[in-house]
PDB file of N, CA and C and ligand atoms in Angstrom:
ATOM      1  N   MET A   1      52.934 -26.987  81.053  1.00  0.00           N
ATOM      2  CA  MET A   1      51.582 -27.370  80.591  1.00  0.00           C
ATOM      3  C   MET A   1      51.361 -27.962  79.257  1.00  0.00           C
ATOM      4  N   LYS A   2      50.715 -28.880  79.043  1.00  0.00           N
ATOM      5  CA  LYS A   2      50.712 -29.657  77.676  1.00  0.00           C
ATOM      6  C   LYS A   2      49.420 -28.813  76.957  1.00  0.00           C
ATOM      7  N   GLN A   3      49.920 -28.107  75.789  1.00  0.00           N
ATOM      8  CA  GLN A   3      49.017 -27.264  75.290  1.00  0.00           C
ATOM      9  C   GLN A   3      48.306 -28.212  74.019  1.00  0.00           C
ATOM     10  N   VAL A   4      46.862 -28.285  73.772  1.00  0.00           N
ATOM     11  CA  VAL A   4      46.428 -29.207  72.746  1.00  0.00           C
ATOM     12  C   VAL A   4      45.490 -28.436  71.966  1.00  0.00           C
ATOM     13  N   TYR A   5      45.499 -28.237  70.635  1.00  0.00           N
ATOM     14  CA  TYR A   5      44.865 -27.456  69.961  1.00  0.00           C
ATOM     15  C   TYR A   5      43.365 -28.157  69.541  1.00  0.00           C
ATOM     16  N   LEU A   6      42.931 -27.673  68.678  1.00  0.00           N
ATOM     17  CA  LEU A   6      41.462 -28.481  67.919  1.00  0.00           C
ATOM     18  C   LEU A   6      41.746 -29.829  67.636  1.00  0.00           C
ATOM     19  N   LYS A   7      41.098 -30.841  67.892  1.00  0.00           N
ATOM     20  CA  LYS A   7      41.354 -32.204  67.603  1.00  0.00           C
ATOM     21  C   LYS A   7      41.148 -32.297  65.928  1.00  0.00           C
ATOM     22  N   ASN A   8      42.220 -33.097  65.370  1.00  0.00           N
ATOM     23  CA  ASN A   8      42.175 -33.361  64.019  1.00  0.00           C
ATOM     24  C   ASN A   8      41.946 -32.613  62.946  1.00  0.00           C
ATOM     25  N   VAL A   9      42.493 -31.465  63.324  1.00  0.00           N
ATOM     26  CA  VAL A   9      42.396 -30.446  62.112  1.00  0.00           C
ATOM     27  C   VAL A   9      43.909 -29.829  61.528  1.00  0.00           C
ATOM     28  N   SER A  10      44.888 -30.428  62.213  1.00  0.00           N
ATOM     29  CA  SER A  10      46.224 -30.136  61.724  1.00  0.00           C
ATOM     30  C   SER A  10      46.544 -30.741  60.353  1.00  0.00           C
ATOM     31  N   THR A  11      47.128 -29.859  59.356  1.00  0.00           N
ATOM     32  CA  THR A  11      47.548 -30.462  57.963  1.00  0.00           C
ATOM     33  C   THR A  11      48.780 -31.129  58.101  1.00  0.00           C
ATOM     34  N   LEU A  12      49.379 -31.529  59.316  1.00  0.00           N
ATOM     35  CA  LEU A  12      50.533 -32.096  59.207  1.00  0.00           C
ATOM     36  C   LEU A  12      50.517 -33.543  58.692  1.00  0.00           C
ATOM     37  N   THR A  13      51.529 -33.815  57.678  1.00  0.00           N
ATOM     38  CA  THR A  13      51.667 -35.173  57.029  1.00  0.00           C
ATOM     39  C   THR A  13      53.147 -35.553  57.144  1.00  0.00           C
ATOM     40  N   LEU A  14      53.575 -36.939  57.460  1.00  0.00           N
ATOM     41  CA  LEU A  14      54.641 -37.333  57.463  1.00  0.00           C
ATOM     42  C   LEU A  14      54.967 -38.604  56.566  1.00  0.00           C
ATOM     43  N   ASP A  15      56.018 -38.606  55.767  1.00  0.00           N
ATOM     44  CA  ASP A  15      56.093 -39.799  54.533  1.00  0.00           C
ATOM     45  C   ASP A  15      57.368 -40.378  55.089  1.00  0.00           C
ATOM     46  N   SER A  16      56.995 -41.661  55.581  1.00  0.00           N
ATOM     47  CA  SER A  16      58.070 -42.439  56.682  1.00  0.00           C
ATOM     48  C   SER A  16      58.970 -42.913  55.418  1.00  0.00           C
ATOM     49  N   GLU A  17      58.557 -43.209  54.196  1.00  0.00           N
ATOM     50  CA  GLU A  17      59.389 -43.673  53.085  1.00  0.00           C
ATOM     51  C   GLU A  17      60.581 -42.578  52.611  1.00  0.00           C
ATOM     52  N   LYS A  18      60.320 -41.354  52.892  1.00  0.00           N
ATOM     53  CA  LYS A  18      61.141 -40.467  52.502  1.00  0.00           C
ATOM     54  C   LYS A  18      62.160 -40.121  53.964  1.00  0.00           C
ATOM     55  N   CYS A  19      61.518 -40.389  54.872  1.00  0.00           N
ATOM     56  CA  CYS A  19      62.324 -39.954  56.161  1.00  0.00           C
ATOM     57  C   CYS A  19      63.660 -40.626  56.278  1.00  0.00           C
ATOM     58  N   THR A  20      64.807 -40.043  56.557  1.00  0.00           N
ATOM     59  CA  THR A  20      65.939 -40.709  56.961  1.00  0.00           C
ATOM     60  C   THR A  20      66.457 -40.695  58.527  1.00  0.00           C
ATOM     61  N   GLY A  21      65.529 -40.203  59.190  1.00  0.00           N
ATOM     62  CA  GLY A  21      65.951 -40.226  60.626  1.00  0.00           C
ATOM     63  C   GLY A  21      66.862 -39.197  61.114  1.00  0.00           C
ATOM     64  N   CYS A  22      67.085 -38.179  60.268  1.00  0.00           N
ATOM     65  CA  CYS A  22      68.259 -37.181  60.640  1.00  0.00           C
ATOM     66  C   CYS A  22      67.876 -36.523  61.876  1.00  0.00           C
ATOM     67  N   GLY A  23      66.552 -36.580  62.146  1.00  0.00           N
ATOM     68  CA  GLY A  23      66.334 -35.748  63.688  1.00  0.00           C
ATOM     69  C   GLY A  23      65.977 -34.364  63.591  1.00  0.00           C
ATOM     70  N   MET A  24      66.198 -33.658  62.376  1.00  0.00           N
ATOM     71  CA  MET A  24      66.052 -32.108  62.522  1.00  0.00           C
ATOM     72  C   MET A  24      64.482 -31.675  62.875  1.00  0.00           C
ATOM     73  N   CYS A  25      63.541 -32.415  62.575  1.00  0.00           N
ATOM     74  CA  CYS A  25      62.421 -32.148  62.932  1.00  0.00           C
ATOM     75  C   CYS A  25      62.165 -32.236  64.470  1.00  0.00           C
ATOM     76  N   THR A  26      62.854 -32.927  64.996  1.00  0.00           N
ATOM     77  CA  THR A  26      62.682 -33.049  66.646  1.00  0.00           C
ATOM     78  C   THR A  26      63.506 -31.856  66.949  1.00  0.00           C
ATOM     79  N   ASN A  27      64.365 -31.420  66.365  1.00  0.00           N
ATOM     80  CA  ASN A  27      65.126 -30.216  66.922  1.00  0.00           C
ATOM     81  C   ASN A  27      64.326 -28.960  66.734  1.00  0.00           C
ATOM     82  N   VAL A  28      63.658 -28.794  65.772  1.00  0.00           N
ATOM     83  CA  VAL A  28      63.097 -27.456  65.382  1.00  0.00           C
ATOM     84  C   VAL A  28      61.647 -27.447  66.045  1.00  0.00           C
ATOM     85  N   CYS A  29      61.008 -28.426  66.107  1.00  0.00           N
ATOM     86  CA  CYS A  29      59.547 -28.354  66.497  1.00  0.00           C
ATOM     87  C   CYS A  29      59.382 -27.777  67.844  1.00  0.00           C
ATOM     88  N   PRO A  30      58.680 -26.771  68.056  1.00  0.00           N
ATOM     89  CA  PRO A  30      58.499 -26.172  69.559  1.00  0.00           C
ATOM     90  C   PRO A  30      57.482 -27.125  70.347  1.00  0.00           C
ATOM     91  N   HIS A  31      56.733 -27.969  69.763  1.00  0.00           N
ATOM     92  CA  HIS A  31      55.817 -28.737  70.693  1.00  0.00           C
ATOM     93  C   HIS A  31      56.212 -30.107  70.725  1.00  0.00           C
ATOM     94  N   ASN A  32      57.424 -30.623  70.456  1.00  0.00           N
ATOM     95  CA  ASN A  32      57.855 -31.824  70.483  1.00  0.00           C
ATOM     96  C   ASN A  32      56.789 -32.737  69.965  1.00  0.00           C
ATOM     97  N   VAL A  33      56.167 -32.416  68.758  1.00  0.00           N
ATOM     98  CA  VAL A  33      55.392 -33.373  67.868  1.00  0.00           C
ATOM     99  C   VAL A  33      56.066 -34.639  67.409  1.00  0.00           C
ATOM    100  N   PHE A  34      57.286 -34.643  67.135  1.00  0.00           N
ATOM    101  CA  PHE A  34      58.136 -35.678  66.637  1.00  0.00           C
ATOM    102  C   PHE A  34      59.019 -36.378  67.562  1.00  0.00           C
ATOM    103  N   SER A  35      59.162 -37.704  67.442  1.00  0.00           N
ATOM    104  CA  SER A  35      60.394 -38.218  68.057  1.00  0.00           C
ATOM    105  C   SER A  35      60.979 -39.297  67.123  1.00  0.00           C
ATOM    106  N   ILE A  36      62.160 -39.799  67.379  1.00  0.00           N
ATOM    107  CA  ILE A  36      62.630 -40.717  66.371  1.00  0.00           C
ATOM    108  C   ILE A  36      62.671 -42.175  67.156  1.00  0.00           C
ATOM    109  N   GLN A  37      62.089 -43.063  66.105  1.00  0.00           N
ATOM    110  CA  GLN A  37      62.002 -44.428  66.747  1.00  0.00           C
ATOM    111  C   GLN A  37      62.654 -45.351  65.612  1.00  0.00           C
ATOM    112  N   ASP A  38      63.628 -46.084  65.880  1.00  0.00           N
ATOM    113  CA  ASP A  38      64.061 -47.077  64.778  1.00  0.00           C
ATOM    114  C   ASP A  38      64.628 -46.474  63.540  1.00  0.00           C
ATOM    115  N   ASN A  39      65.245 -45.152  63.974  1.00  0.00           N
ATOM    116  CA  ASN A  39      65.866 -44.416  62.783  1.00  0.00           C
ATOM    117  C   ASN A  39      64.787 -43.775  61.692  1.00  0.00           C
ATOM    118  N   THR A  40      63.534 -43.670  62.473  1.00  0.00           N
ATOM    119  CA  THR A  40      62.765 -42.750  61.619  1.00  0.00           C
ATOM    120  C   THR A  40      61.711 -42.068  62.453  1.00  0.00           C
ATOM    121  N   ALA A  41      61.385 -40.840  61.794  1.00  0.00           N
ATOM    122  CA  ALA A  41      60.523 -40.026  62.467  1.00  0.00           C
ATOM    123  C   ALA A  41      59.113 -40.308  62.724  1.00  0.00           C
ATOM    124  N   VAL A  42      58.424 -40.288  63.804  1.00  0.00           N
ATOM    125  CA  VAL A  42      57.269 -40.481  64.183  1.00  0.00           C
ATOM    126  C   VAL A  42      56.661 -39.330  64.741  1.00  0.00           C
ATOM    127  N   ILE A  43      55.164 -39.297  64.523  1.00  0.00           N
ATOM    128  CA  ILE A  43      54.380 -38.221  65.121  1.00  0.00           C
ATOM    129  C   ILE A  43      53.701 -38.557  66.349  1.00  0.00           C
ATOM    130  N   ASN A  44      54.230 -37.920  67.464  1.00  0.00           N
ATOM    131  CA  ASN A  44      53.895 -38.397  68.905  1.00  0.00           C
ATOM    132  C   ASN A  44      52.463 -38.018  68.882  1.00  0.00           C
ATOM    133  N   ASP A  45      52.103 -36.777  68.653  1.00  0.00           N
ATOM    134  CA  ASP A  45      50.608 -36.382  68.790  1.00  0.00           C
ATOM    135  C   ASP A  45      50.534 -35.177  67.964  1.00  0.00           C
ATOM    136  N   LYS A  46      49.605 -35.441  66.922  1.00  0.00           N
ATOM    137  CA  LYS A  46      49.427 -34.547  65.749  1.00  0.00           C
ATOM    138  C   LYS A  46      48.520 -33.468  66.411  1.00  0.00           C
ATOM    139  N   ASP A  47      47.912 -33.390  67.347  1.00  0.00           N
ATOM    140  CA  ASP A  47      47.270 -32.563  67.806  1.00  0.00           C
ATOM    141  C   ASP A  47      47.804 -31.364  68.524  1.00  0.00           C
ATOM    142  N   LEU A  48      49.188 -31.648  68.692  1.00  0.00           N
ATOM    143  CA  LEU A  48      50.120 -30.658  69.452  1.00  0.00           C
ATOM    144  C   LEU A  48      50.530 -29.767  68.431  1.00  0.00           C
ATOM    145  N   CYS A  49      50.380 -30.092  67.151  1.00  0.00           N
ATOM    146  CA  CYS A  49      51.015 -28.943  65.960  1.00  0.00           C
ATOM    147  C   CYS A  49      50.316 -27.864  65.638  1.00  0.00           C
ATOM    148  N   MET A  50      51.005 -26.686  65.984  1.00  0.00           N
ATOM    149  CA  MET A  50      50.447 -25.457  65.812  1.00  0.00           C
ATOM    150  C   MET A  50      50.642 -24.827  64.402  1.00  0.00           C
ATOM    151  N   GLU A  51      51.139 -25.768  63.558  1.00  0.00           N
ATOM    152  CA  GLU A  51      51.303 -25.521  62.062  1.00  0.00           C
ATOM    153  C   GLU A  51      52.307 -24.184  61.654  1.00  0.00           C
ATOM    154  N   CYS A  52      53.238 -24.207  62.442  1.00  0.00           N
ATOM    155  CA  CYS A  52      54.259 -23.107  62.361  1.00  0.00           C
ATOM    156  C   CYS A  52      55.017 -23.180  61.023  1.00  0.00           C
ATOM    157  N   GLY A  53      55.210 -24.531  60.523  1.00  0.00           N
ATOM    158  CA  GLY A  53      55.845 -25.032  59.330  1.00  0.00           C
ATOM    159  C   GLY A  53      57.448 -24.969  59.473  1.00  0.00           C
ATOM    160  N   ALA A  54      57.821 -24.966  60.661  1.00  0.00           N
ATOM    161  CA  ALA A  54      59.411 -25.133  60.942  1.00  0.00           C
ATOM    162  C   ALA A  54      59.842 -26.673  60.593  1.00  0.00           C
ATOM    163  N   CYS A  55      59.147 -27.667  60.665  1.00  0.00           N
ATOM    164  CA  CYS A  55      59.482 -28.881  60.381  1.00  0.00           C
ATOM    165  C   CYS A  55      59.529 -29.017  58.758  1.00  0.00           C
ATOM    166  N   GLU A  56      58.744 -28.668  58.141  1.00  0.00           N
ATOM    167  CA  GLU A  56      58.677 -28.698  56.669  1.00  0.00           C
ATOM    168  C   GLU A  56      59.874 -27.986  56.095  1.00  0.00           C
ATOM    169  N   LYS A  57      60.165 -26.756  56.654  1.00  0.00           N
ATOM    170  CA  LYS A  57      61.348 -25.860  56.137  1.00  0.00           C
ATOM    171  C   LYS A  57      62.683 -26.421  56.410  1.00  0.00           C
ATOM    172  N   ASN A  58      62.713 -27.123  57.517  1.00  0.00           N
ATOM    173  CA  ASN A  58      63.963 -27.814  57.809  1.00  0.00           C
ATOM    174  C   ASN A  58      64.188 -29.243  57.567  1.00  0.00           C
ATOM    175  N   CYS A  59      63.031 -29.955  56.796  1.00  0.00           N
ATOM    176  CA  CYS A  59      63.420 -31.309  56.365  1.00  0.00           C
ATOM    177  C   CYS A  59      64.008 -31.333  54.976  1.00  0.00           C
ATOM    178  N   ALA A  60      65.324 -31.594  55.079  1.00  0.00           N
ATOM    179  CA  ALA A  60      65.942 -31.668  53.519  1.00  0.00           C
ATOM    180  C   ALA A  60      65.612 -32.964  52.822  1.00  0.00           C
ATOM    181  N   PHE A  61      64.657 -33.709  53.314  1.00  0.00           N
ATOM    182  CA  PHE A  61      64.353 -34.904  52.250  1.00  0.00           C
ATOM    183  C   PHE A  61      62.773 -35.045  51.885  1.00  0.00           C
ATOM    184  N   ASP A  62      62.237 -33.835  52.103  1.00  0.00           N
ATOM    185  CA  ASP A  62      60.732 -33.727  51.681  1.00  0.00           C
ATOM    186  C   ASP A  62      59.680 -34.543  52.449  1.00  0.00           C
ATOM    187  N   ALA A  63      60.029 -35.040  53.496  1.00  0.00           N
ATOM    188  CA  ALA A  63      59.461 -36.072  54.304  1.00  0.00           C
ATOM    189  C   ALA A  63      57.955 -35.638  55.115  1.00  0.00           C
ATOM    190  N   VAL A  64      58.156 -34.395  55.368  1.00  0.00           N
ATOM    191  CA  VAL A  64      57.170 -33.811  56.145  1.00  0.00           C
ATOM    192  C   VAL A  64      56.692 -32.582  55.378  1.00  0.00           C
ATOM    193  N   HIS A  65      55.252 -32.539  55.585  1.00  0.00           N
ATOM    194  CA  HIS A  65      54.469 -31.414  54.719  1.00  0.00           C
ATOM    195  C   HIS A  65      53.564 -30.872  55.930  1.00  0.00           C
ATOM    196  N   VAL A  66      53.071 -29.517  55.996  1.00  0.00           N
ATOM    197  CA  VAL A  66      52.248 -28.996  56.719  1.00  0.00           C
ATOM    198  C   VAL A  66      51.676 -27.649  56.256  1.00  0.00           C
ATOM    199  N   LYS A  67      50.578 -27.287  56.263  1.00  0.00           N
ATOM    200  CA  LYS A  67      49.972 -26.106  55.519  1.00  0.00           C
ATOM    201  C   LYS A  67      50.135 -24.973  56.577  1.00  0.00           C
ATOM    202  N   SER A  68      51.131 -24.122  56.570  1.00  0.00           N
ATOM    203  CA  SER A  68      51.354 -23.062  57.624  1.00  0.00           C
ATOM    204  C   SER A  68      50.827 -21.857  57.103  1.00  0.00           C
ATOM    205  N   GLY A  69      50.653 -20.981  57.951  1.00  0.00           N
ATOM    206  CA  GLY A  69      49.984 -19.816  57.875  1.00  0.00           C
ATOM    207  C   GLY A  69      48.360 -19.889  58.008  1.00  0.00           C
ATOM    208  N   VAL A  70      47.898 -21.161  58.503  1.00  0.00           N
ATOM    209  CA  VAL A  70      46.450 -21.077  58.735  1.00  0.00           C
ATOM    210  C   VAL A  70      46.450 -21.542  60.140  1.00  0.00           C
ATOM    211  N   GLY A  71      45.283 -21.897  60.734  1.00  0.00           N
ATOM    212  CA  GLY A  71      45.110 -22.366  62.013  1.00  0.00           C
ATOM    213  C   GLY A  71      45.337 -21.486  63.095  1.00  0.00           C
ATOM    214  N   CYS A  72      45.284 -21.904  64.464  1.00  0.00           N
ATOM    215  CA  CYS A  72      45.047 -21.149  65.558  1.00  0.00           C
ATOM    216  C   CYS A  72      46.313 -20.230  65.643  1.00  0.00           C
ATOM    217  N   ALA A  73      47.503 -20.602  65.610  1.00  0.00           N
ATOM    218  CA  ALA A  73      48.874 -19.808  65.527  1.00  0.00           C
ATOM    219  C   ALA A  73      48.815 -18.509  64.602  1.00  0.00           C
ATOM    220  N   ALA A  74      48.426 -18.832  63.319  1.00  0.00           N
ATOM    221  CA  ALA A  74      48.109 -17.645  62.455  1.00  0.00           C
ATOM    222  C   ALA A  74      47.111 -16.794  62.832  1.00  0.00           C
ATOM    223  N   GLY A  75      45.858 -17.384  63.237  1.00  0.00           N
ATOM    224  CA  GLY A  75      44.964 -16.525  63.737  1.00  0.00           C
ATOM    225  C   GLY A  75      45.197 -15.545  64.770  1.00  0.00           C
ATOM    226  N   ILE A  76      46.023 -15.909  65.833  1.00  0.00           N
ATOM    227  CA  ILE A  76      46.659 -15.186  66.852  1.00  0.00           C
ATOM    228  C   ILE A  76      47.472 -14.172  66.238  1.00  0.00           C
ATOM    229  N   ILE A  77      48.501 -14.631  65.584  1.00  0.00           N
ATOM    230  CA  ILE A  77      49.420 -13.428  64.850  1.00  0.00           C
ATOM    231  C   ILE A  77      48.766 -12.501  64.104  1.00  0.00           C
ATOM    232  N   TYR A  78      47.774 -12.934  63.133  1.00  0.00           N
ATOM    233  CA  TYR A  78      47.216 -11.890  62.408  1.00  0.00           C
ATOM    234  C   TYR A  78      46.384 -10.845  63.218  1.00  0.00           C
ATOM    235  N   GLY A  79      45.640 -11.524  64.231  1.00  0.00           N
ATOM    236  CA  GLY A  79      44.809 -10.752  64.946  1.00  0.00           C
ATOM    237  C   GLY A  79      45.554  -9.916  65.962  1.00  0.00           C
ATOM    238  N   THR A  80      46.696 -10.202  66.353  1.00  0.00           N
ATOM    239  CA  THR A  80      47.545  -9.241  66.938  1.00  0.00           C
ATOM    240  C   THR A  80      48.092  -8.134  66.225  1.00  0.00           C
ATOM    241  N   LEU A  81      48.496  -8.363  64.824  1.00  0.00           N
ATOM    242  CA  LEU A  81      49.035  -7.471  63.726  1.00  0.00           C
ATOM    243  C   LEU A  81      47.914  -6.645  63.459  1.00  0.00           C
ATOM    244  N   ARG A  82      46.802  -6.940  63.383  1.00  0.00           N
ATOM    245  CA  ARG A  82      45.790  -6.259  62.986  1.00  0.00           C
ATOM    246  C   ARG A  82      45.035  -5.401  64.023  1.00  0.00           C
ATOM    247  N   GLY A  83      45.229  -5.949  65.186  1.00  0.00           N
ATOM    248  CA  GLY A  83      44.506  -5.199  66.407  1.00  0.00           C
ATOM    249  C   GLY A  83      43.137  -5.630  66.368  1.00  0.00           C
ATOM    250  N   THR A  84      42.939  -6.820  65.781  1.00  0.00           N
ATOM    251  CA  THR A  84      41.458  -7.500  65.777  1.00  0.00           C
ATOM    252  C   THR A  84      41.424  -8.765  66.811  1.00  0.00           C
ATOM    253  N   GLU A  85      40.136  -9.206  66.905  1.00  0.00           N
ATOM    254  CA  GLU A  85      40.149 -10.541  67.678  1.00  0.00           C
ATOM    255  C   GLU A  85      40.731 -11.702  66.982  1.00  0.00           C
ATOM    256  N   PRO A  86      41.559 -12.579  67.351  1.00  0.00           N
ATOM    257  CA  PRO A  86      42.095 -13.658  66.797  1.00  0.00           C
ATOM    258  C   PRO A  86      40.911 -14.558  66.302  1.00  0.00           C
ATOM    259  N   THR A  87      41.014 -14.987  65.093  1.00  0.00           N
ATOM    260  CA  THR A  87      40.174 -15.947  64.479  1.00  0.00           C
ATOM    261  C   THR A  87      40.872 -16.693  63.339  1.00  0.00           C
ATOM    262  N   CYS A  88      40.672 -18.060  63.259  1.00  0.00           N
ATOM    263  CA  CYS A  88      41.423 -18.810  62.291  1.00  0.00           C
ATOM    264  C   CYS A  88      40.295 -19.361  61.300  1.00  0.00           C
ATOM    265  N   ASN A  89      38.954 -18.718  61.545  1.00  0.00           N
ATOM    266  CA  ASN A  89      37.808 -19.155  60.585  1.00  0.00           C
ATOM    267  C   ASN A  89      37.638 -20.621  60.534  1.00  0.00           C
ATOM    268  N   CYS A  90      38.206 -21.413  61.281  1.00  0.00           N
ATOM    269  CA  CYS A  90      37.945 -22.957  61.003  1.00  0.00           C
ATOM    270  C   CYS A  90      36.377 -23.181  61.389  1.00  0.00           C
ATOM    271  N   SER A  91      35.920 -22.685  62.412  1.00  0.00           N
ATOM    272  CA  SER A  91      34.534 -23.140  62.734  1.00  0.00           C
ATOM    273  C   SER A  91      33.775 -21.829  62.692  1.00  0.00           C
ATOM    274  N   GLY A  92      34.188 -20.710  62.090  1.00  0.00           N
ATOM    275  CA  GLY A  92      33.371 -19.476  61.851  1.00  0.00           C
ATOM    276  C   GLY A  92      32.888 -18.985  63.331  1.00  0.00           C
ATOM    277  N   GLY A  93      33.413 -19.462  64.361  1.00  0.00           N
ATOM    278  CA  GLY A  93      32.796 -18.825  65.582  1.00  0.00           C
ATOM    279  C   GLY A  93      33.953 -18.226  66.529  1.00  0.00           C
ATOM    280  N   GLY A  94      35.266 -17.889  65.806  1.00  0.00           N
ATOM    281  CA  GLY A  94      36.351 -17.552  66.482  1.00  0.00           C
ATOM    282  C   GLY A  94      36.977 -18.457  67.624  1.00  0.00           C
ATOM    283  N   CYS A  95      37.450 -19.577  67.308  1.00  0.00           N
ATOM    284  CA  CYS A  95      38.021 -20.746  68.388  1.00  0.00           C
ATOM    285  C   CYS A  95      39.451 -20.340  69.029  1.00  0.00           C
ATOM    286  N   CYS A  96      39.926 -19.477  68.509  1.00  0.00           N
ATOM    287  CA  CYS A  96      41.602 -19.168  69.075  1.00  0.00           C
ATOM    288  C   CYS A  96      41.318 -18.430  70.415  1.00  0.00           C
TER     289      CYS A  96
HETATM  290  S1  SF4 B   1      63.537 -33.834  59.659  1.00  0.00           S
HETATM  291 FE1  SF4 B   1      62.703 -34.970  57.641  1.00  0.00          FE
HETATM  292  S2  SF4 B   1      64.206 -36.687  57.204  1.00  0.00           S
HETATM  293 FE2  SF4 B   1      64.729 -35.547  59.207  1.00  0.00          FE
HETATM  294  S3  SF4 B   1      63.892 -37.186  60.797  1.00  0.00           S
HETATM  295 FE3  SF4 B   1      62.439 -35.220  60.423  1.00  0.00          FE
HETATM  296  S4  SF4 B   1      60.994 -36.197  58.876  1.00  0.00           S
HETATM  297 FE4  SF4 B   1      62.783 -37.466  58.881  1.00  0.00          FE
HETATM  298  S1  SF4 B   2      54.226 -27.308  62.034  1.00  0.00           S
HETATM  299 FE1  SF4 B   2      55.733 -26.431  63.758  1.00  0.00          FE
HETATM  300  S2  SF4 B   2      54.419 -27.294  65.437  1.00  0.00           S
HETATM  301 FE2  SF4 B   2      53.700 -28.647  63.679  1.00  0.00          FE
HETATM  302  S3  SF4 B   2      54.863 -30.289  63.718  1.00  0.00           S
HETATM  303 FE3  SF4 B   2      56.002 -28.966  62.325  1.00  0.00          FE
HETATM  304  S4  SF4 B   2      57.485 -27.809  63.975  1.00  0.00           S
HETATM  305 FE4  SF4 B   2      55.962 -28.811  64.904  1.00  0.00          FE
END
């Protein structure tokens, strides 16, 4: 099943000028956000990104950035750890 989160809220950015096309981001992304086309990474669907941070941590060329620790995934994790309802506060209404 294809999971899609809130539209146009992901902080994910890709700098194609720095990308070498090594493919590491395609290996580590759990949601297949990236693919390699013409030796450069491209974002297939930014709205699939759960801001886990794996791509940024594993890109050796500083080509990808994302603000991890926020968003729906973080809201669910923090809620589970705290025993509270998950919320990322992005809409103030508990969207997670
Ligand atoms: S890990 Fe970085 S350099 Fe490698 S393909 Fe992905 S964005 Fe490009
Ligand atoms: S932050 Fe996670 S889900 Fe988003 S593009 Fe990077 S690896 Fe994929």
